[in-house]
């Protein structure tokens, strides 16, 4: 089957750097995605890695190692508004282009 | 303009009732999805649909059925509602395997 593991909670202070790890087991790997969800809101796309390496988008970066079935989301210069849940996801090989999500990491940023 | 919209935003109903949730996307995407998010924030695919194929997650009870009147709409019908159906239901859309865009969610409470 397919599964993803990520920490359930992470806490940090404003201005800090946080890394959220994700390990996955999947058949037919197409890439690793990250989504952000604020309380009461909808998941919104952050990044996608299909190839090994680091992708940077502003304060957020995402890394993938296909050989290790591992990726991470790096959040720099944390702000209070970054407090949210972060989900890693892979394409569900049994469901076309649908996504299989990890259980989410709740990030709490304090001042 | 809202990219993916859902109605209603909140739905409170009694066990045994039949209800529908509507979803519309104006992004011109060819694939739409329904996800269920439970009280522990676990996001799970229910259906994946494009104009050629419906893919159903085998764990979804057959009381749930998607109906697509056209490419821009994917409605969710639920028969004989049960307490365990209480959750947030998200509609999403994408162009093939690209980024998925989520609607705001429908918060369903079954009493």
PDB file of N, CA and C in Angstrom, chain A residues 6-87:
ATOM      1  N   UNK A   6       4.842  11.755   8.735  1.00  0.00           N
ATOM      2  CA  UNK A   6       5.372  13.070   9.054  1.00  0.00           C
ATOM      3  C   UNK A   6       5.072  13.332  10.526  1.00  0.00           C
ATOM      4  N   UNK A   7       5.864  14.221  11.168  1.00  0.00           N
ATOM      5  CA  UNK A   7       5.623  14.476  12.596  1.00  0.00           C
ATOM      6  C   UNK A   7       4.260  15.114  12.790  1.00  0.00           C
ATOM      7  N   UNK A   8       3.654  14.858  13.935  1.00  0.00           N
ATOM      8  CA  UNK A   8       2.310  15.391  14.163  1.00  0.00           C
ATOM      9  C   UNK A   8       2.331  16.863  14.560  1.00  0.00           C
ATOM     10  N   UNK A   9       3.373  17.255  15.282  1.00  0.00           N
ATOM     11  CA  UNK A   9       3.424  18.644  15.746  1.00  0.00           C
ATOM     12  C   UNK A   9       4.845  19.171  15.731  1.00  0.00           C
ATOM     13  N   UNK A  10       4.961  20.457  15.458  1.00  0.00           N
ATOM     14  CA  UNK A  10       6.235  21.156  15.544  1.00  0.00           C
ATOM     15  C   UNK A  10       5.958  22.542  16.121  1.00  0.00           C
ATOM     16  N   UNK A  11       6.811  22.997  17.020  1.00  0.00           N
ATOM     17  CA  UNK A  11       6.650  24.349  17.555  1.00  0.00           C
ATOM     18  C   UNK A  11       7.936  25.126  17.309  1.00  0.00           C
ATOM     19  N   UNK A  12       7.798  26.417  17.128  1.00  0.00           N
ATOM     20  CA  UNK A  12       8.962  27.266  16.874  1.00  0.00           C
ATOM     21  C   UNK A  12       8.597  28.707  17.211  1.00  0.00           C
ATOM     22  N   UNK A  13       9.606  29.566  17.218  1.00  0.00           N
ATOM     23  CA  UNK A  13       9.367  30.983  17.497  1.00  0.00           C
ATOM     24  C   UNK A  13       9.526  31.784  16.215  1.00  0.00           C
ATOM     25  N   UNK A  14       8.991  32.951  16.217  1.00  0.00           N
ATOM     26  CA  UNK A  14       9.106  33.838  15.056  1.00  0.00           C
ATOM     27  C   UNK A  14      10.566  34.038  14.684  1.00  0.00           C
ATOM     28  N   UNK A  15      10.814  34.037  13.405  1.00  0.00           N
ATOM     29  CA  UNK A  15      12.160  34.269  12.905  1.00  0.00           C
ATOM     30  C   UNK A  15      13.003  33.011  12.790  1.00  0.00           C
ATOM     31  N   UNK A  16      12.535  31.935  13.383  1.00  0.00           N
ATOM     32  CA  UNK A  16      13.302  30.685  13.363  1.00  0.00           C
ATOM     33  C   UNK A  16      13.142  29.958  12.022  1.00  0.00           C
ATOM     34  N   UNK A  17      13.855  28.824  11.925  1.00  0.00           N
ATOM     35  CA  UNK A  17      13.767  27.939  10.756  1.00  0.00           C
ATOM     36  C   UNK A  17      13.218  26.594  11.218  1.00  0.00           C
ATOM     37  N   UNK A  18      12.304  26.040  10.465  1.00  0.00           N
ATOM     38  CA  UNK A  18      11.708  24.750  10.817  1.00  0.00           C
ATOM     39  C   UNK A  18      11.770  23.825   9.607  1.00  0.00           C
ATOM     40  N   UNK A  19      12.049  22.569   9.882  1.00  0.00           N
ATOM     41  CA  UNK A  19      12.066  21.549   8.824  1.00  0.00           C
ATOM     42  C   UNK A  19      11.023  20.484   9.167  1.00  0.00           C
ATOM     43  N   UNK A  20      10.129  20.221   8.239  1.00  0.00           N
ATOM     44  CA  UNK A  20       9.103  19.191   8.430  1.00  0.00           C
ATOM     45  C   UNK A  20       9.438  18.044   7.489  1.00  0.00           C
ATOM     46  N   UNK A  21       9.724  16.895   8.061  1.00  0.00           N
ATOM     47  CA  UNK A  21      10.139  15.742   7.275  1.00  0.00           C
ATOM     48  C   UNK A  21       8.960  14.889   6.846  1.00  0.00           C
ATOM     49  N   UNK A  22       9.147  14.185   5.769  1.00  0.00           N
ATOM     50  CA  UNK A  22       8.125  13.283   5.262  1.00  0.00           C
ATOM     51  C   UNK A  22       8.796  12.079   4.618  1.00  0.00           C
ATOM     52  N   UNK A  23       8.454  10.902   5.077  1.00  0.00           N
ATOM     53  CA  UNK A  23       8.905   9.684   4.417  1.00  0.00           C
ATOM     54  C   UNK A  23       7.689   8.997   3.817  1.00  0.00           C
ATOM     55  N   UNK A  24       7.902   8.353   2.693  1.00  0.00           N
ATOM     56  CA  UNK A  24       6.759   7.778   1.992  1.00  0.00           C
ATOM     57  C   UNK A  24       7.041   6.380   1.492  1.00  0.00           C
ATOM     58  N   UNK A  25       5.978   5.635   1.336  1.00  0.00           N
ATOM     59  CA  UNK A  25       6.020   4.319   0.701  1.00  0.00           C
ATOM     60  C   UNK A  25       4.952   4.334  -0.367  1.00  0.00           C
ATOM     61  N   UNK A  26       5.357   4.120  -1.588  1.00  0.00           N
ATOM     62  CA  UNK A  26       4.373   4.175  -2.654  1.00  0.00           C
ATOM     63  C   UNK A  26       4.836   3.345  -3.830  1.00  0.00           C
ATOM     64  N   UNK A  27       3.890   2.869  -4.603  1.00  0.00           N
ATOM     65  CA  UNK A  27       4.223   2.202  -5.859  1.00  0.00           C
ATOM     66  C   UNK A  27       4.003   3.209  -6.967  1.00  0.00           C
ATOM     67  N   UNK A  28       4.932   3.276  -7.882  1.00  0.00           N
ATOM     68  CA  UNK A  28       4.759   4.234  -8.965  1.00  0.00           C
ATOM     69  C   UNK A  28       4.848   5.667  -8.498  1.00  0.00           C
ATOM     70  N   UNK A  29       6.010   6.082  -8.084  1.00  0.00           N
ATOM     71  CA  UNK A  29       6.203   7.430  -7.538  1.00  0.00           C
ATOM     72  C   UNK A  29       6.238   8.467  -8.660  1.00  0.00           C
ATOM     73  N   UNK A  30       5.452   9.538  -8.468  1.00  0.00           N
ATOM     74  CA  UNK A  30       5.410  10.594  -9.487  1.00  0.00           C
ATOM     75  C   UNK A  30       5.968  11.906  -8.959  1.00  0.00           C
ATOM     76  N   UNK A  31       6.066  12.036  -7.640  1.00  0.00           N
ATOM     77  CA  UNK A  31       6.538  13.292  -7.072  1.00  0.00           C
ATOM     78  C   UNK A  31       5.922  13.532  -5.712  1.00  0.00           C
ATOM     79  N   UNK A  32       6.509  14.449  -4.965  1.00  0.00           N
ATOM     80  CA  UNK A  32       6.050  14.761  -3.614  1.00  0.00           C
ATOM     81  C   UNK A  32       5.551  16.205  -3.571  1.00  0.00           C
ATOM     82  N   UNK A  33       4.348  16.374  -3.071  1.00  0.00           N
ATOM     83  CA  UNK A  33       3.748  17.706  -2.964  1.00  0.00           C
ATOM     84  C   UNK A  33       3.610  18.100  -1.503  1.00  0.00           C
ATOM     85  N   UNK A  34       3.538  19.405  -1.285  1.00  0.00           N
ATOM     86  CA  UNK A  34       3.268  19.953   0.046  1.00  0.00           C
ATOM     87  C   UNK A  34       2.094  20.921  -0.041  1.00  0.00           C
ATOM     88  N   UNK A  35       1.211  20.795   0.942  1.00  0.00           N
ATOM     89  CA  UNK A  35       0.058  21.675   1.030  1.00  0.00           C
ATOM     90  C   UNK A  35       0.000  22.277   2.428  1.00  0.00           C
ATOM     91  N   UNK A  36      -0.500  23.497   2.490  1.00  0.00           N
ATOM     92  CA  UNK A  36      -0.682  24.212   3.756  1.00  0.00           C
ATOM     93  C   UNK A  36      -2.174  24.374   4.017  1.00  0.00           C
ATOM     94  N   UNK A  37      -2.572  24.198   5.262  1.00  0.00           N
ATOM     95  CA  UNK A  37      -3.971  24.397   5.611  1.00  0.00           C
ATOM     96  C   UNK A  37      -4.079  25.139   6.937  1.00  0.00           C
ATOM     97  N   UNK A  38      -4.654  26.332   6.884  1.00  0.00           N
ATOM     98  CA  UNK A  38      -4.945  27.055   8.117  1.00  0.00           C
ATOM     99  C   UNK A  38      -6.242  26.536   8.706  1.00  0.00           C
ATOM    100  N   UNK A  39      -6.379  26.694  10.028  1.00  0.00           N
ATOM    101  CA  UNK A  39      -7.594  26.251  10.704  1.00  0.00           C
ATOM    102  C   UNK A  39      -8.835  26.839  10.037  1.00  0.00           C
ATOM    103  N   UNK A  40      -9.772  25.978   9.701  1.00  0.00           N
ATOM    104  CA  UNK A  40     -11.007  26.432   9.086  1.00  0.00           C
ATOM    105  C   UNK A  40     -10.886  26.712   7.593  1.00  0.00           C
ATOM    106  N   UNK A  41      -9.680  26.533   7.056  1.00  0.00           N
ATOM    107  CA  UNK A  41      -9.475  26.844   5.649  1.00  0.00           C
ATOM    108  C   UNK A  41      -9.302  25.607   4.786  1.00  0.00           C
ATOM    109  N   UNK A  42      -9.025  25.841   3.536  1.00  0.00           N
ATOM    110  CA  UNK A  42      -8.814  24.754   2.585  1.00  0.00           C
ATOM    111  C   UNK A  42      -7.325  24.515   2.390  1.00  0.00           C
ATOM    112  N   UNK A  43      -6.934  23.301   2.036  1.00  0.00           N
ATOM    113  CA  UNK A  43      -5.535  23.061   1.686  1.00  0.00           C
ATOM    114  C   UNK A  43      -5.146  23.901   0.474  1.00  0.00           C
ATOM    115  N   UNK A  44      -3.957  24.498   0.548  1.00  0.00           N
ATOM    116  CA  UNK A  44      -3.448  25.258  -0.589  1.00  0.00           C
ATOM    117  C   UNK A  44      -2.056  24.749  -0.940  1.00  0.00           C
ATOM    118  N   UNK A  45      -1.792  24.701  -2.213  1.00  0.00           N
ATOM    119  CA  UNK A  45      -0.547  24.145  -2.729  1.00  0.00           C
ATOM    120  C   UNK A  45       0.640  25.016  -2.353  1.00  0.00           C
ATOM    121  N   UNK A  46       1.726  24.356  -1.917  1.00  0.00           N
ATOM    122  CA  UNK A  46       2.968  25.068  -1.619  1.00  0.00           C
ATOM    123  C   UNK A  46       4.074  24.728  -2.610  1.00  0.00           C
ATOM    124  N   UNK A  47       4.305  23.427  -2.815  1.00  0.00           N
ATOM    125  CA  UNK A  47       5.430  23.057  -3.667  1.00  0.00           C
ATOM    126  C   UNK A  47       5.281  21.627  -4.160  1.00  0.00           C
ATOM    127  N   UNK A  48       6.093  21.320  -5.173  1.00  0.00           N
ATOM    128  CA  UNK A  48       6.077  19.993  -5.773  1.00  0.00           C
ATOM    129  C   UNK A  48       7.496  19.652  -6.211  1.00  0.00           C
ATOM    130  N   UNK A  49       7.946  18.461  -5.831  1.00  0.00           N
ATOM    131  CA  UNK A  49       9.258  17.965  -6.254  1.00  0.00           C
ATOM    132  C   UNK A  49       9.068  16.641  -6.992  1.00  0.00           C
ATOM    133  N   UNK A  50       9.486  16.618  -8.225  1.00  0.00           N
ATOM    134  CA  UNK A  50       9.472  15.360  -8.973  1.00  0.00           C
ATOM    135  C   UNK A  50      10.874  14.759  -9.052  1.00  0.00           C
ATOM    136  N   UNK A  51      11.875  15.626  -8.996  1.00  0.00           N
ATOM    137  CA  UNK A  51      13.267  15.182  -9.095  1.00  0.00           C
ATOM    138  C   UNK A  51      13.999  15.473  -7.799  1.00  0.00           C
ATOM    139  N   UNK A  52      15.100  14.766  -7.589  1.00  0.00           N
ATOM    140  CA  UNK A  52      15.915  14.987  -6.394  1.00  0.00           C
ATOM    141  C   UNK A  52      16.408  16.421  -6.336  1.00  0.00           C
ATOM    142  N   UNK A  53      16.503  16.932  -5.132  1.00  0.00           N
ATOM    143  CA  UNK A  53      17.085  18.242  -4.951  1.00  0.00           C
ATOM    144  C   UNK A  53      16.167  19.192  -4.220  1.00  0.00           C
ATOM    145  N   UNK A  54      16.601  20.419  -4.194  1.00  0.00           N
ATOM    146  CA  UNK A  54      15.930  21.470  -3.429  1.00  0.00           C
ATOM    147  C   UNK A  54      15.220  22.438  -4.368  1.00  0.00           C
ATOM    148  N   UNK A  55      13.965  22.730  -4.063  1.00  0.00           N
ATOM    149  CA  UNK A  55      13.202  23.735  -4.782  1.00  0.00           C
ATOM    150  C   UNK A  55      12.907  24.872  -3.826  1.00  0.00           C
ATOM    151  N   UNK A  56      13.216  26.088  -4.228  1.00  0.00           N
ATOM    152  CA  UNK A  56      13.030  27.231  -3.330  1.00  0.00           C
ATOM    153  C   UNK A  56      11.974  28.169  -3.872  1.00  0.00           C
ATOM    154  N   UNK A  57      11.056  28.550  -2.975  1.00  0.00           N
ATOM    155  CA  UNK A  57      10.032  29.527  -3.339  1.00  0.00           C
ATOM    156  C   UNK A  57       9.894  30.494  -2.182  1.00  0.00           C
ATOM    157  N   UNK A  58      10.606  31.589  -2.259  1.00  0.00           N
ATOM    158  CA  UNK A  58      10.539  32.581  -1.195  1.00  0.00           C
ATOM    159  C   UNK A  58      11.089  32.021   0.104  1.00  0.00           C
ATOM    160  N   UNK A  59      10.305  32.120   1.163  1.00  0.00           N
ATOM    161  CA  UNK A  59      10.764  31.638   2.476  1.00  0.00           C
ATOM    162  C   UNK A  59      10.640  30.122   2.612  1.00  0.00           C
ATOM    163  N   UNK A  60       9.936  29.513   1.674  1.00  0.00           N
ATOM    164  CA  UNK A  60       9.709  28.073   1.753  1.00  0.00           C
ATOM    165  C   UNK A  60      10.576  27.340   0.730  1.00  0.00           C
ATOM    166  N   UNK A  61      11.120  26.206   1.152  1.00  0.00           N
ATOM    167  CA  UNK A  61      11.880  25.348   0.247  1.00  0.00           C
ATOM    168  C   UNK A  61      11.415  23.920   0.466  1.00  0.00           C
ATOM    169  N   UNK A  62      11.539  23.109  -0.565  1.00  0.00           N
ATOM    170  CA  UNK A  62      11.191  21.707  -0.413  1.00  0.00           C
ATOM    171  C   UNK A  62      12.282  20.865  -1.037  1.00  0.00           C
ATOM    172  N   UNK A  63      12.557  19.737  -0.407  1.00  0.00           N
ATOM    173  CA  UNK A  63      13.648  18.856  -0.821  1.00  0.00           C
ATOM    174  C   UNK A  63      13.113  17.458  -1.044  1.00  0.00           C
ATOM    175  N   UNK A  64      13.707  16.762  -1.996  1.00  0.00           N
ATOM    176  CA  UNK A  64      13.326  15.384  -2.266  1.00  0.00           C
ATOM    177  C   UNK A  64      14.561  14.524  -2.491  1.00  0.00           C
ATOM    178  N   UNK A  65      14.538  13.331  -1.895  1.00  0.00           N
ATOM    179  CA  UNK A  65      15.515  12.300  -2.199  1.00  0.00           C
ATOM    180  C   UNK A  65      14.737  11.049  -2.580  1.00  0.00           C
ATOM    181  N   UNK A  66      14.679  10.739  -3.846  1.00  0.00           N
ATOM    182  CA  UNK A  66      13.894   9.595  -4.313  1.00  0.00           C
ATOM    183  C   UNK A  66      14.506   8.279  -3.826  1.00  0.00           C
ATOM    184  N   UNK A  67      15.821   8.223  -3.757  1.00  0.00           N
ATOM    185  CA  UNK A  67      16.468   6.980  -3.323  1.00  0.00           C
ATOM    186  C   UNK A  67      16.156   6.678  -1.857  1.00  0.00           C
ATOM    187  N   UNK A  68      15.927   7.696  -1.071  1.00  0.00           N
ATOM    188  CA  UNK A  68      15.627   7.517   0.359  1.00  0.00           C
ATOM    189  C   UNK A  68      14.132   7.571   0.647  1.00  0.00           C
ATOM    190  N   UNK A  69      13.321   7.792  -0.384  1.00  0.00           N
ATOM    191  CA  UNK A  69      11.865   7.958  -0.210  1.00  0.00           C
ATOM    192  C   UNK A  69      11.591   8.978   0.894  1.00  0.00           C
ATOM    193  N   UNK A  70      12.218  10.114   0.749  1.00  0.00           N
ATOM    194  CA  UNK A  70      12.214  11.116   1.825  1.00  0.00           C
ATOM    195  C   UNK A  70      12.187  12.513   1.241  1.00  0.00           C
ATOM    196  N   UNK A  71      11.469  13.370   1.908  1.00  0.00           N
ATOM    197  CA  UNK A  71      11.470  14.767   1.528  1.00  0.00           C
ATOM    198  C   UNK A  71      11.249  15.630   2.739  1.00  0.00           C
ATOM    199  N   UNK A  72      11.473  16.898   2.586  1.00  0.00           N
ATOM    200  CA  UNK A  72      11.174  17.815   3.689  1.00  0.00           C
ATOM    201  C   UNK A  72      10.747  19.171   3.159  1.00  0.00           C
ATOM    202  N   UNK A  73      10.032  19.865   4.012  1.00  0.00           N
ATOM    203  CA  UNK A  73       9.632  21.249   3.762  1.00  0.00           C
ATOM    204  C   UNK A  73      10.390  22.112   4.750  1.00  0.00           C
ATOM    205  N   UNK A  74      11.064  23.119   4.243  1.00  0.00           N
ATOM    206  CA  UNK A  74      11.862  24.009   5.084  1.00  0.00           C
ATOM    207  C   UNK A  74      11.202  25.381   5.091  1.00  0.00           C
ATOM    208  N   UNK A  75      10.879  25.868   6.264  1.00  0.00           N
ATOM    209  CA  UNK A  75      10.260  27.176   6.389  1.00  0.00           C
ATOM    210  C   UNK A  75      11.235  28.096   7.114  1.00  0.00           C
ATOM    211  N   UNK A  76      11.587  29.182   6.480  1.00  0.00           N
ATOM    212  CA  UNK A  76      12.562  30.117   7.054  1.00  0.00           C
ATOM    213  C   UNK A  76      11.874  31.407   7.479  1.00  0.00           C
ATOM    214  N   UNK A  77      12.557  32.125   8.348  1.00  0.00           N
ATOM    215  CA  UNK A  77      12.048  33.421   8.833  1.00  0.00           C
ATOM    216  C   UNK A  77      10.583  33.309   9.222  1.00  0.00           C
ATOM    217  N   UNK A  78      10.325  32.350  10.113  1.00  0.00           N
ATOM    218  CA  UNK A  78       8.950  32.052  10.475  1.00  0.00           C
ATOM    219  C   UNK A  78       8.182  33.281  10.936  1.00  0.00           C
ATOM    220  N   UNK A  79       6.922  33.307  10.525  1.00  0.00           N
ATOM    221  CA  UNK A  79       6.006  34.369  10.941  1.00  0.00           C
ATOM    222  C   UNK A  79       4.796  33.715  11.601  1.00  0.00           C
ATOM    223  N   UNK A  80       4.099  34.507  12.393  1.00  0.00           N
ATOM    224  CA  UNK A  80       2.919  33.975  13.095  1.00  0.00           C
ATOM    225  C   UNK A  80       1.929  33.385  12.102  1.00  0.00           C
ATOM    226  N   UNK A  81       1.811  33.990  10.950  1.00  0.00           N
ATOM    227  CA  UNK A  81       0.842  33.529   9.956  1.00  0.00           C
ATOM    228  C   UNK A  81       1.198  32.164   9.377  1.00  0.00           C
ATOM    229  N   UNK A  82       2.413  31.674   9.653  1.00  0.00           N
ATOM    230  CA  UNK A  82       2.806  30.344   9.183  1.00  0.00           C
ATOM    231  C   UNK A  82       2.226  29.247  10.064  1.00  0.00           C
ATOM    232  N   UNK A  83       1.628  29.616  11.191  1.00  0.00           N
ATOM    233  CA  UNK A  83       0.960  28.627  12.047  1.00  0.00           C
ATOM    234  C   UNK A  83      -0.177  27.995  11.254  1.00  0.00           C
ATOM    235  N   UNK A  84      -0.058  26.707  11.022  1.00  0.00           N
ATOM    236  CA  UNK A  84      -0.995  26.000  10.145  1.00  0.00           C
ATOM    237  C   UNK A  84      -0.631  24.518  10.175  1.00  0.00           C
ATOM    238  N   UNK A  85      -1.409  23.733   9.461  1.00  0.00           N
ATOM    239  CA  UNK A  85      -1.061  22.325   9.245  1.00  0.00           C
ATOM    240  C   UNK A  85      -0.413  22.184   7.884  1.00  0.00           C
ATOM    241  N   UNK A  86       0.599  21.340   7.822  1.00  0.00           N
ATOM    242  CA  UNK A  86       1.329  21.117   6.578  1.00  0.00           C
ATOM    243  C   UNK A  86       1.253  19.629   6.225  1.00  0.00           C
ATOM    244  N   UNK A  87       0.850  19.363   4.996  1.00  0.00           N
ATOM    245  CA  UNK A  87       0.649  17.994   4.548  1.00  0.00           C
ATOM    246  C   UNK A  87       1.592  17.677   3.394  1.00  0.00           C
TER     247      UNK A  87
END
